[in-house]
Amino acid sequence: MIILPAIDIREGKCVRLYKGIFEKSEIVAESPVKTAKSFEEAGAEYIHVVDLDGALKGEVVNIKAVKNIVKNVKVPIELGGGVRTIETIDKLIEIGVKRVILGTAALNDKIFVKEAVRKYDDKIAVGIDAKDGFVAVNGWLDISKVNYIEFAKLMEYIGVKNIILTDISKDGTLEGPNFSMLQRLKESVKCNITASGGIKSIDDILKLNDMNLYGTIVGKAIYSGNVNLKKAIKRSRD
């Protein structure tokens, strides 16, 4: 399992949210580039980046910050937030983003997902952000009536190989991930699954590692000092 340290960008700065509430965003670092470099130095194999402004506006907003990260680190970057068109994916791949995450667009436009997967295959991931088991969209502001398992199965059928599952109620809480939710997803699809939301300790990471997931995204636990990224990466490889 790989550990993907997270950089959430809002107005060009690194922030963390609490349960997806934008009003409760907290600046955790001024420079996304410096943060990405620190992750690279700690041994990160992949970095997870979210354009929070883009998620709200429906288009990638912090493209300059993303470019600067890609330019200054050798670690591959995955990016989500506001990706709604093939042209946007083209642009992100062109500037060096290695994997593009579809969220709201994946739920609203299945033809778009098919086209993206056909063109870019495993460079496309789908982020399933769920609240009470139902998929949330538009920067987590709107909750659909679509169950996360049903949605994951549909994405797998379309050809999506990577799914990132976030339990919104756990995100930014340091309360531990929703292991049962992740287990149900793992039993339902054959896609690579990345866990996101709630990681509080290296023990959480090791438990997810034992579940044979593809990856886990760690954000607040790193910024708060609960998890030492370098040690966590080493422990997960032992």
C-alpha positions in Angstrom: 0.0 0.0 0.0 1.2 3.5 -0.8 0.8 6.5 1.4 -0.3 9.7 -0.4 0.2 12.8 1.6 -2.5 15.4 0.9 -2.3 19.0 -0.2 -5.7 20.8 -0.3 -5.3 24.1 -2.0 -7.6 27.1 -1.4 -6.7 30.6 -2.7 -3.2 29.3 -3.4 -2.5 28.0 0.2 -2.6 24.6 1.9 -5.6 24.2 4.0 -7.5 21.4 5.8 -11.3 21.2 6.2 -13.3 19.6 9.0 -15.9 17.2 7.6 -15.8 19.0 4.3 -17.1 22.3 5.7 -15.4 25.2 3.8 -16.2 27.6 6.6 -14.0 25.5 8.9 -11.0 25.6 6.6 -7.7 26.1 8.4 -4.4 27.2 6.7 -1.8 24.6 7.5 1.0 25.9 5.2 1.5 28.9 3.1 3.4 27.2 0.2 2.1 24.1 -1.6 5.5 23.7 -3.3 7.4 23.7 0.0 4.9 21.3 1.4 5.2 19.0 -1.6 9.0 19.1 -1.4 8.9 18.1 2.3 6.7 15.1 1.3 9.2 14.2 -1.4 12.1 14.3 1.0 10.1 12.1 3.4 9.9 9.4 0.7 6.4 9.9 -0.7 5.7 7.8 -3.8 2.7 9.9 -4.8 1.1 13.2 -3.7 -2.6 13.8 -3.6 -3.7 17.3 -4.5 -7.2 18.8 -4.4 -8.2 22.2 -5.8 -10.9 23.1 -3.3 -11.7 26.3 -5.1 -12.1 24.3 -8.3 -14.5 21.8 -6.6 -16.7 24.7 -5.6 -16.6 26.5 -9.0 -16.7 23.5 -11.3 -13.4 24.3 -13.0 -9.8 24.1 -12.0 -8.8 27.4 -10.4 -5.4 26.9 -8.8 -3.7 25.7 -12.0 -0.6 27.9 -11.3 -0.1 26.3 -7.9 -0.5 22.8 -9.5 2.1 23.7 -12.2 4.5 24.9 -9.6 4.2 21.6 -7.6 4.7 19.5 -10.7 7.7 21.6 -11.8 9.5 21.4 -8.4 9.1 17.8 -7.4 9.7 14.5 -9.1 7.0 12.6 -7.2 4.0 11.9 -9.3 0.9 14.1 -8.6 -2.8 13.2 -8.7 -5.2 16.1 -8.8 -9.0 16.4 -8.2 -11.4 19.3 -7.9 -13.3 21.0 -10.6 -12.4 18.6 -13.5 -15.5 18.6 -15.7 -14.2 18.4 -19.3 -11.9 16.3 -21.4 -10.1 19.6 -22.3 -9.3 20.1 -18.6 -7.9 16.6 -18.3 -5.8 17.2 -21.5 -4.4 20.4 -20.0 -3.6 18.7 -16.6 -1.9 15.7 -18.3 0.0 18.1 -20.5 1.5 20.1 -17.5 2.6 16.8 -15.9 -0.2 15.6 -13.6 0.0 11.8 -13.6 -3.5 11.0 -12.5 -6.7 13.0 -12.7 -9.5 12.5 -10.2 -13.1 12.9 -11.4 -15.8 13.5 -8.7 -19.0 15.4 -9.4 -18.6 14.9 -13.2 -18.4 11.2 -12.7 -21.8 11.1 -11.1 -23.4 13.6 -13.5 -21.9 12.5 -16.8 -21.2 8.9 -17.5 -20.3 9.5 -21.1 -17.6 11.9 -20.0 -16.1 9.2 -17.7 -16.2 6.6 -20.6 -14.4 9.1 -22.9 -11.8 9.9 -20.2 -11.1 6.3 -19.4 -10.9 5.4 -23.1 -8.3 8.2 -23.7 -6.3 8.0 -20.5 -7.0 4.5 -19.0 -5.5 4.2 -15.5 -4.5 7.9 -15.4 -8.1 8.5 -14.5 -9.4 7.9 -10.9 -12.9 8.5 -9.5 -13.3 10.0 -6.1 -16.3 8.7 -4.3 -17.1 11.1 -1.4 -19.9 9.8 0.7 -22.1 10.9 3.6 -24.3 8.4 5.3 -23.5 6.0 2.4 -24.6 8.4 -0.3 -22.4 10.1 -2.9 -21.8 13.8 -2.4 -21.0 16.3 -5.2 -20.3 20.0 -5.8 -17.6 20.4 -3.2 -19.5 18.0 -0.9 -22.3 20.6 -0.6 -25.0 18.4 -2.2 -25.9 14.8 -1.3 -27.3 12.6 -4.0 -29.5 9.6 -3.7 -26.9 7.3 -5.2 -25.4 4.6 -2.9 -21.6 4.6 -2.9 -21.4 0.8 -3.6 -23.8 1.1 -6.6 -21.8 4.0 -7.9 -18.5 2.1 -7.5 -19.8 -0.9 -9.4 -21.0 1.4 -12.2 -17.6 3.0 -12.4 -15.9 -0.4 -12.5 -18.2 -1.5 -15.3 -17.3 1.7 -17.3 -13.6 0.8 -16.9 -12.4 2.9 -14.0 -9.4 1.2 -12.3 -8.8 3.5 -9.3 -11.4 4.6 -6.7 -10.7 7.0 -3.9 -13.3 6.6 -1.1 -13.8 9.4 1.4 -16.2 9.2 4.3 -17.0 12.9 4.7 -18.1 12.5 8.3 -14.5 11.4 9.1 -12.5 13.8 7.0 -10.3 16.1 9.0 -11.5 14.7 12.3 -8.6 12.5 13.4 -11.2 10.0 14.6 -9.9 7.1 12.5 -11.2 6.0 9.0 -14.4 4.1 8.3 -12.9 0.6 8.1 -16.2 -1.2 7.6 -17.2 1.1 4.7 -13.9 0.5 3.1 -14.2 -3.3 3.6 -17.6 -3.3 2.0 -16.3 -1.5 -1.0 -13.3 -3.8 -1.3 -15.6 -6.8 -1.3 -17.8 -5.2 -4.0 -15.3 -4.2 -6.7 -11.9 -5.2 -8.0 -10.7 -1.6 -8.6 -7.6 -0.3 -6.8 -9.0 1.4 -3.6 -7.5 4.4 -1.9 -8.8 5.2 1.6 -9.3 8.8 2.6 -10.6 10.6 5.6 -10.0 10.4 9.4 -6.5 8.9 9.6 -5.2 9.7 13.1 -2.2 7.5 13.6 0.3 5.0 12.1 -1.8 2.2 13.6 -4.7 3.3 11.3 -2.3 3.2 8.3 -1.0 -0.3 9.3 -4.6 -1.6 9.7 -5.5 -0.3 6.2 -2.3 -1.8 4.9 -3.4 -5.2 6.3 -6.6 -4.8 4.3 -4.5 -4.9 1.1 -5.8 -1.5 -0.2 -3.9 0.2 -3.0 -3.3 3.4 -1.0 -4.3 5.7 1.8 -4.4 9.5 1.8 -3.1 11.2 4.9 -3.6 14.9 5.5 -4.4 16.4 8.8 -2.6 13.7 10.7 0.7 14.8 9.1 0.1 18.5 9.5 -0.9 18.1 13.2 2.1 15.9 13.9 0.2 12.8 14.7 1.9 11.0 11.9 5.5 11.2 10.9 5.3 10.6 7.1 8.8 9.2 6.8 8.3 6.7 9.6 4.8 5.8 8.4 6.1 5.0 4.9 8.9 2.9 6.3 6.5 1.0 8.6 4.0 0.3 5.8 6.8 -1.2 3.7 8.1 -3.5 6.5 
